[in-house]
Structure formats: C-alpha cells, structure tokens
Amino acid sequence: AQSVTQPDIHITVSEGASLELRCNYSYGATPYLFWYVQSPGQGLQLLLKYFSGDTLVQGIKGFEAEFKRSQSSFNLRKPSVHWSDAAEYFCAALMEYGNKLVFGAGTILRVKS
Amino acid sequence: NAGVTQTPKFQVLKTGQSMTLQCAQDMNHEYMSWYRQDPGMGLRLIHYSVGAGITDQGEVPNGYNVSRSTTEDFPLRLLSAAPSQTSVYFCASSRDGYNEQFFGPGTRLTVL
C-alpha cells in the first residue's frame, strides 16, 4: 500500500542549530511531494512542494527539501533554526492520479534556547 | 479572500447525535476534501470532491456523509456520532487534485 513514513516522532534542536526532518514514501512511481507545518491549534501551511525537475526545492521561512529517488526520500532541512520554528511538520504525497493526499504521522519539533 | 472557513471551531456531542460540519471556500477551487487528525496518525482523508455534484471516498469514510451542491461549500455530516469520531477535522481546497491544498482552521469534535 502507498504510504509516507516520518521516522522521528519528536526532535529537539538548539536555536541556531541545523535541522533535518526525514520523510520516506512507498509508491511505484514518483509522487508529488509536500511538506506542511502546523503550529499549535492552527491549520496546516504549505512549506514547499516537489513535482518534477530540480531535486532541491526551496520553500518559505528558509526551508528546503531534497528529493532522492534512489532512497524514496524527501527530507526537509533548515540551516539555522529559530524558536518560532517549533511546530509539527508533516510530509505528504499525492499518489494514484492525484486526488488522494497521503500524510505521514508528523514530527514534532522542539527548539531549546 | 477569507480562504477556507470552517464552523464550528469546537463541538461536543453525545453518542448517537447527528451534526454537520460546515466548510466553505472563496477561491473558486474545484477540489475540496475532509481530513481527520488524530495523535500519532497524521491526517487521514475522509471524503473528497473534484467538483460540484461529484464526491468520492477517502481512506476512512465510514460514519461520514458528504455532498457538494455548489463549488463553494462542502459539508461533512455525522449521522450517528460515536466516541471513535472524536478528532480534529480539517477541510481543504485546491485548484485541482494535483496542486497545493489550502487548509481551514479545523473543528475540534468531542463525542461523549
């Protein structure tokens, strides 16, 4: 079955440190890939997306993600984390001719000062 | 543009009661969807619609009904609420099924 896996439930980083959140997908072809962020009590906001082309995509708030076909991965990175980045991050994939967005379980990011 | 709006923000129901969660968007999007969010499970697709008059099931459709009579509105109905339906519900819309989905603020539902 098609699925999206985020192996880390919680991650804690120090403010100013670099960040990498992992995402793997299971699908026969290359899906469309997304990263969303959810602040407490809020809806989801799109950080970035990958459809095709350049495998390194830039998003909002200084985030970037790299698509690696050989590893079926789409990891999210930020070079220097700010306290305001504390939130839950979701990786998602569109499979099966679109229409059905599949989410990972999410990674909760804590930032310590 | 208000984007995607949802009402109510919070709701408490007793087992067996029915209710409708409202969702509206003002972006003229053809695609709309409903998700439920439970701790440790991410968001799971309940139902979706690719245009007025067209709906289809997602991953967890049991216990929920939808209809799409206009482009703007996509209500979610719980006919007989169960405690297992306690969750946070998000509505989303997109230009089509392949593009970025815009999410509403969510409805937190508790079924006692």
CSV table of C-alpha atoms in Angstrom, one decimal:
chain,number,residue,atom,x,y,z
A,1,ALA,CA,0.0,0.0,0.0
A,2,GLN,CA,1.1,3.5,-0.7
A,3,SER,CA,2.4,5.2,2.5
A,4,VAL,CA,4.5,8.0,3.8
A,5,THR,CA,6.8,7.5,6.8
A,6,GLN,CA,8.3,10.0,9.1
A,7,PRO,CA,10.6,8.0,11.4
A,8,ASP,CA,11.0,10.7,14.1
A,9,ILE,CA,8.1,11.5,16.3
A,10,HIS,CA,9.9,14.2,18.2
A,11,ILE,CA,13.1,16.1,17.5
A,12,THR,CA,14.7,18.7,19.8
A,13,VAL,CA,17.3,21.1,18.5
A,14,SER,CA,19.0,24.1,19.9
A,15,GLU,CA,18.2,27.5,18.5
A,16,GLY,CA,20.7,28.3,15.7
A,17,ALA,CA,21.5,24.7,15.0
A,18,SER,CA,20.7,23.0,11.7
A,19,LEU,CA,17.7,20.8,11.2
A,20,GLU,CA,16.8,17.8,9.1
A,21,LEU,CA,13.4,16.1,9.2
A,22,ARG,CA,13.2,12.7,7.4
A,23,CYS,CA,10.4,11.5,5.1
A,24,ASN,CA,10.2,8.3,3.1
A,25,TYR,CA,7.5,7.3,0.7
A,26,SER,CA,6.4,3.9,-0.6
A,27,TYR,CA,5.0,4.1,-4.1
A,28,GLY,CA,5.7,2.5,-7.5
A,29,ALA,CA,6.2,5.8,-9.3
A,30,THR,CA,7.4,9.3,-8.2
A,31,PRO,CA,4.6,11.0,-6.4
A,32,TYR,CA,4.1,14.7,-5.9
A,33,LEU,CA,5.6,15.6,-2.5
A,34,PHE,CA,4.8,18.3,0.0
A,35,TRP,CA,5.9,19.5,3.4
A,36,TYR,CA,3.3,21.2,5.6
A,37,VAL,CA,3.8,22.9,9.0
A,38,GLN,CA,1.2,23.1,11.8
A,39,SER,CA,1.5,25.5,14.7
A,40,PRO,CA,-0.4,24.5,17.9
A,41,GLY,CA,-4.2,25.0,17.4
A,42,GLN,CA,-3.8,26.0,13.8
A,43,GLY,CA,-4.4,24.6,10.4
A,44,LEU,CA,-1.7,23.5,8.0
A,45,GLN,CA,0.5,25.7,5.9
A,46,LEU,CA,2.5,24.6,2.9
A,47,LEU,CA,6.3,25.0,3.2
A,48,LEU,CA,7.3,23.6,-0.1
A,49,LYS,CA,6.4,21.1,-2.8
A,50,TYR,CA,8.1,18.9,-5.4
A,51,PHE,CA,6.5,17.9,-8.7
A,52,SER,CA,9.4,17.3,-11.0
A,53,GLY,CA,12.7,18.9,-12.2
A,54,ASP,CA,15.4,20.2,-9.8
A,55,THR,CA,15.5,17.8,-6.9
A,56,LEU,CA,16.4,20.6,-4.4
A,57,VAL,CA,13.4,22.8,-3.7
A,58,GLN,CA,13.3,26.0,-1.8
A,59,GLY,CA,10.3,26.9,0.4
A,60,ILE,CA,9.1,29.6,2.7
A,61,LYS,CA,10.7,30.5,6.1
A,62,GLY,CA,14.2,29.4,4.9
A,63,PHE,CA,13.3,25.7,4.5
A,64,GLU,CA,14.5,23.5,1.7
A,65,ALA,CA,14.0,19.8,0.8
A,66,GLU,CA,15.8,17.4,-1.4
A,67,PHE,CA,14.2,14.6,-3.4
A,68,LYS,CA,16.2,11.5,-3.7
A,69,ARG,CA,14.6,8.9,-6.0
A,70,SER,CA,17.1,6.2,-5.1
A,71,GLN,CA,16.2,6.4,-1.4
A,72,SER,CA,12.5,7.3,-1.9
A,73,SER,CA,13.1,10.2,0.4
A,74,PHE,CA,12.1,13.9,0.6
A,75,ASN,CA,13.9,15.3,3.7
A,76,LEU,CA,13.3,18.8,5.0
A,77,ARG,CA,16.3,20.9,6.0
A,78,LYS,CA,17.0,24.3,7.6
A,79,PRO,CA,20.5,25.6,8.2
A,80,SER,CA,19.6,27.6,11.4
A,81,VAL,CA,16.5,27.0,13.4
A,82,HIS,CA,14.6,29.8,15.1
A,83,TRP,CA,12.5,29.4,18.2
A,84,SER,CA,9.4,30.3,16.1
A,85,ASP,CA,10.0,27.1,14.0
A,86,ALA,CA,8.7,25.0,16.9
A,87,ALA,CA,5.7,23.2,15.4
A,88,GLU,CA,4.6,19.9,14.0
A,89,TYR,CA,5.8,19.1,10.5
A,90,PHE,CA,4.0,16.8,8.0
A,91,CYS,CA,5.3,15.2,4.9
A,92,ALA,CA,2.6,14.3,2.3
A,93,ALA,CA,2.5,12.6,-1.0
A,94,LEU,CA,-0.1,12.6,-3.9
A,95,MET,CA,-0.4,9.2,-5.4
A,96,GLU,CA,-2.8,7.4,-7.7
A,97,TYR,CA,-3.5,10.1,-10.4
A,98,GLY,CA,-3.8,12.8,-7.8
A,99,ASN,CA,-6.9,13.5,-5.6
A,100,LYS,CA,-5.7,11.4,-2.5
A,101,LEU,CA,-3.1,13.2,-0.4
A,102,VAL,CA,-1.4,10.7,2.0
A,103,PHE,CA,0.2,12.2,5.1
A,104,GLY,CA,3.0,10.9,7.3
A,105,ALA,CA,2.3,10.8,11.1
A,106,GLY,CA,4.2,14.0,11.7
A,107,THR,CA,7.3,15.1,13.5
A,108,ILE,CA,7.1,17.5,16.5
A,109,LEU,CA,10.0,19.9,16.6
A,110,ARG,CA,11.0,21.5,19.8
A,111,VAL,CA,13.5,24.3,19.9
A,112,LYS,CA,15.6,24.9,23.0
A,113,SER,CA,17.2,28.3,23.7
B,1,ASN,CA,-10.3,36.4,0.4
B,2,ALA,CA,-11.3,34.5,3.5
B,3,GLY,CA,-9.7,31.3,2.1
B,4,VAL,CA,-11.1,28.1,3.7
B,5,THR,CA,-13.5,28.6,6.6
B,6,GLN,CA,-14.9,26.0,8.9
B,7,THR,CA,-17.7,26.2,11.5
B,8,PRO,CA,-18.0,25.5,14.4
B,9,LYS,CA,-14.5,25.7,15.9
B,10,PHE,CA,-15.4,23.4,18.8
B,11,GLN,CA,-18.3,20.9,19.3
B,12,VAL,CA,-19.3,18.4,21.9
B,13,LEU,CA,-21.8,15.7,21.0
B,14,LYS,CA,-23.4,12.8,22.8
B,15,THR,CA,-23.2,9.3,21.3
B,16,GLY,CA,-25.9,8.9,18.6
B,17,GLN,CA,-26.4,12.6,17.9
B,18,SER,CA,-26.0,13.9,14.4
B,19,MET,CA,-24.4,17.1,13.2
B,20,THR,CA,-22.9,18.8,10.2
B,21,LEU,CA,-19.5,20.4,10.0
B,22,GLN,CA,-19.5,23.3,7.6
B,23,CYS,CA,-16.8,24.1,5.1
B,24,ALA,CA,-16.7,26.9,2.6
B,25,GLN,CA,-14.0,28.4,0.3
B,26,ASP,CA,-14.0,31.5,-1.8
B,27,MET,CA,-11.1,30.7,-4.2
B,28,ASN,CA,-13.3,29.0,-6.8
B,29,HIS,CA,-11.4,25.8,-6.2
B,30,GLU,CA,-12.8,22.6,-7.9
B,31,TYR,CA,-11.2,20.2,-5.4
B,32,MET,CA,-12.3,20.0,-1.8
B,33,SER,CA,-11.6,17.4,0.9
B,34,TRP,CA,-12.1,16.5,4.5
B,35,TYR,CA,-9.5,15.0,6.8
B,36,ARG,CA,-9.4,13.9,10.4
B,37,GLN,CA,-6.3,14.4,12.5
B,38,ASP,CA,-5.6,12.0,15.4
B,39,PRO,CA,-2.4,12.0,17.5
B,40,GLY,CA,0.4,9.9,16.0
B,41,MET,CA,-1.6,9.2,12.8
B,42,GLY,CA,-1.2,12.4,10.8
B,43,LEU,CA,-4.2,13.4,8.7
B,44,ARG,CA,-6.4,10.8,7.0
B,45,LEU,CA,-8.6,11.6,4.1
B,46,ILE,CA,-12.3,11.0,4.8
B,47,HIS,CA,-14.0,12.2,1.6
B,48,TYR,CA,-13.2,14.4,-1.3
B,49,SER,CA,-14.9,16.1,-4.2
B,50,VAL,CA,-13.5,17.1,-7.6
B,51,GLY,CA,-16.4,19.4,-8.4
B,52,ALA,CA,-20.0,20.2,-7.7
B,53,GLY,CA,-22.1,17.0,-7.7
B,54,ILE,CA,-19.0,14.7,-7.6
B,55,THR,CA,-17.8,13.1,-4.4
B,56,ASP,CA,-15.7,10.1,-3.6
B,57,GLN,CA,-14.4,8.2,-0.5
B,58,GLY,CA,-11.0,8.5,1.0
B,59,GLU,CA,-9.2,6.3,3.5
B,60,VAL,CA,-11.7,6.5,6.4
B,61,PRO,CA,-15.2,7.2,5.1
B,62,ASN,CA,-17.3,5.1,7.4
B,63,GLY,CA,-19.7,7.1,9.6
B,64,TYR,CA,-19.5,10.2,7.4
B,65,ASN,CA,-21.5,11.6,4.5
B,66,VAL,CA,-20.8,14.4,2.2
B,67,SER,CA,-22.4,16.2,-0.7
B,68,ARG,CA,-21.3,19.0,-3.0
B,69,SER,CA,-24.2,21.1,-4.4
B,70,THR,CA,-22.1,24.2,-5.0
B,71,THR,CA,-18.4,24.9,-5.8
B,72,GLU,CA,-18.1,26.9,-2.6
B,73,ASP,CA,-19.5,24.5,0.1
B,74,PHE,CA,-18.6,21.0,1.2
B,75,PRO,CA,-20.3,20.0,4.4
B,76,LEU,CA,-19.5,16.8,6.3
B,77,ARG,CA,-22.3,15.0,8.1
B,78,LEU,CA,-22.1,12.7,11.0
B,79,LEU,CA,-25.4,10.8,11.1
B,80,SER,CA,-24.9,9.0,14.4
B,81,ALA,CA,-21.8,10.2,16.3
B,82,ALA,CA,-19.6,7.6,18.1
B,83,PRO,CA,-16.7,8.2,20.5
B,84,SER,CA,-14.3,6.9,17.9
B,85,GLN,CA,-15.1,10.1,15.9
B,86,THR,CA,-13.6,12.3,18.5
B,87,SER,CA,-10.9,14.1,16.5
B,88,VAL,CA,-9.9,17.4,14.9
B,89,TYR,CA,-11.4,17.8,11.4
B,90,PHE,CA,-9.8,19.8,8.6
B,91,CYS,CA,-11.4,20.9,5.4
B,92,ALA,CA,-9.1,21.8,2.5
B,93,SER,CA,-9.4,23.0,-1.1
B,94,SER,CA,-7.3,23.0,-4.1
B,95,ARG,CA,-7.4,24.3,-7.7
B,96,ASP,CA,-7.4,20.6,-8.7
B,97,GLY,CA,-6.4,17.3,-7.2
B,98,TYR,CA,-2.8,17.7,-8.1
B,99,ASN,CA,-1.9,21.0,-6.5
B,100,GLU,CA,-1.3,22.6,-3.1
B,101,GLN,CA,-4.2,22.2,-0.7
B,102,PHE,CA,-5.3,25.1,1.4
B,103,PHE,CA,-6.5,24.1,4.8
B,104,GLY,CA,-9.1,25.6,7.1
B,105,PRO,CA,-8.5,26.2,10.8
B,106,GLY,CA,-10.1,23.0,11.9
B,107,THR,CA,-13.1,21.8,14.1
B,108,ARG,CA,-12.3,20.1,17.3
B,109,LEU,CA,-15.1,17.5,17.9
B,110,THR,CA,-15.6,15.5,21.1
B,111,VAL,CA,-18.1,12.7,21.2
B,112,LEU,CA,-19.1,11.6,24.7
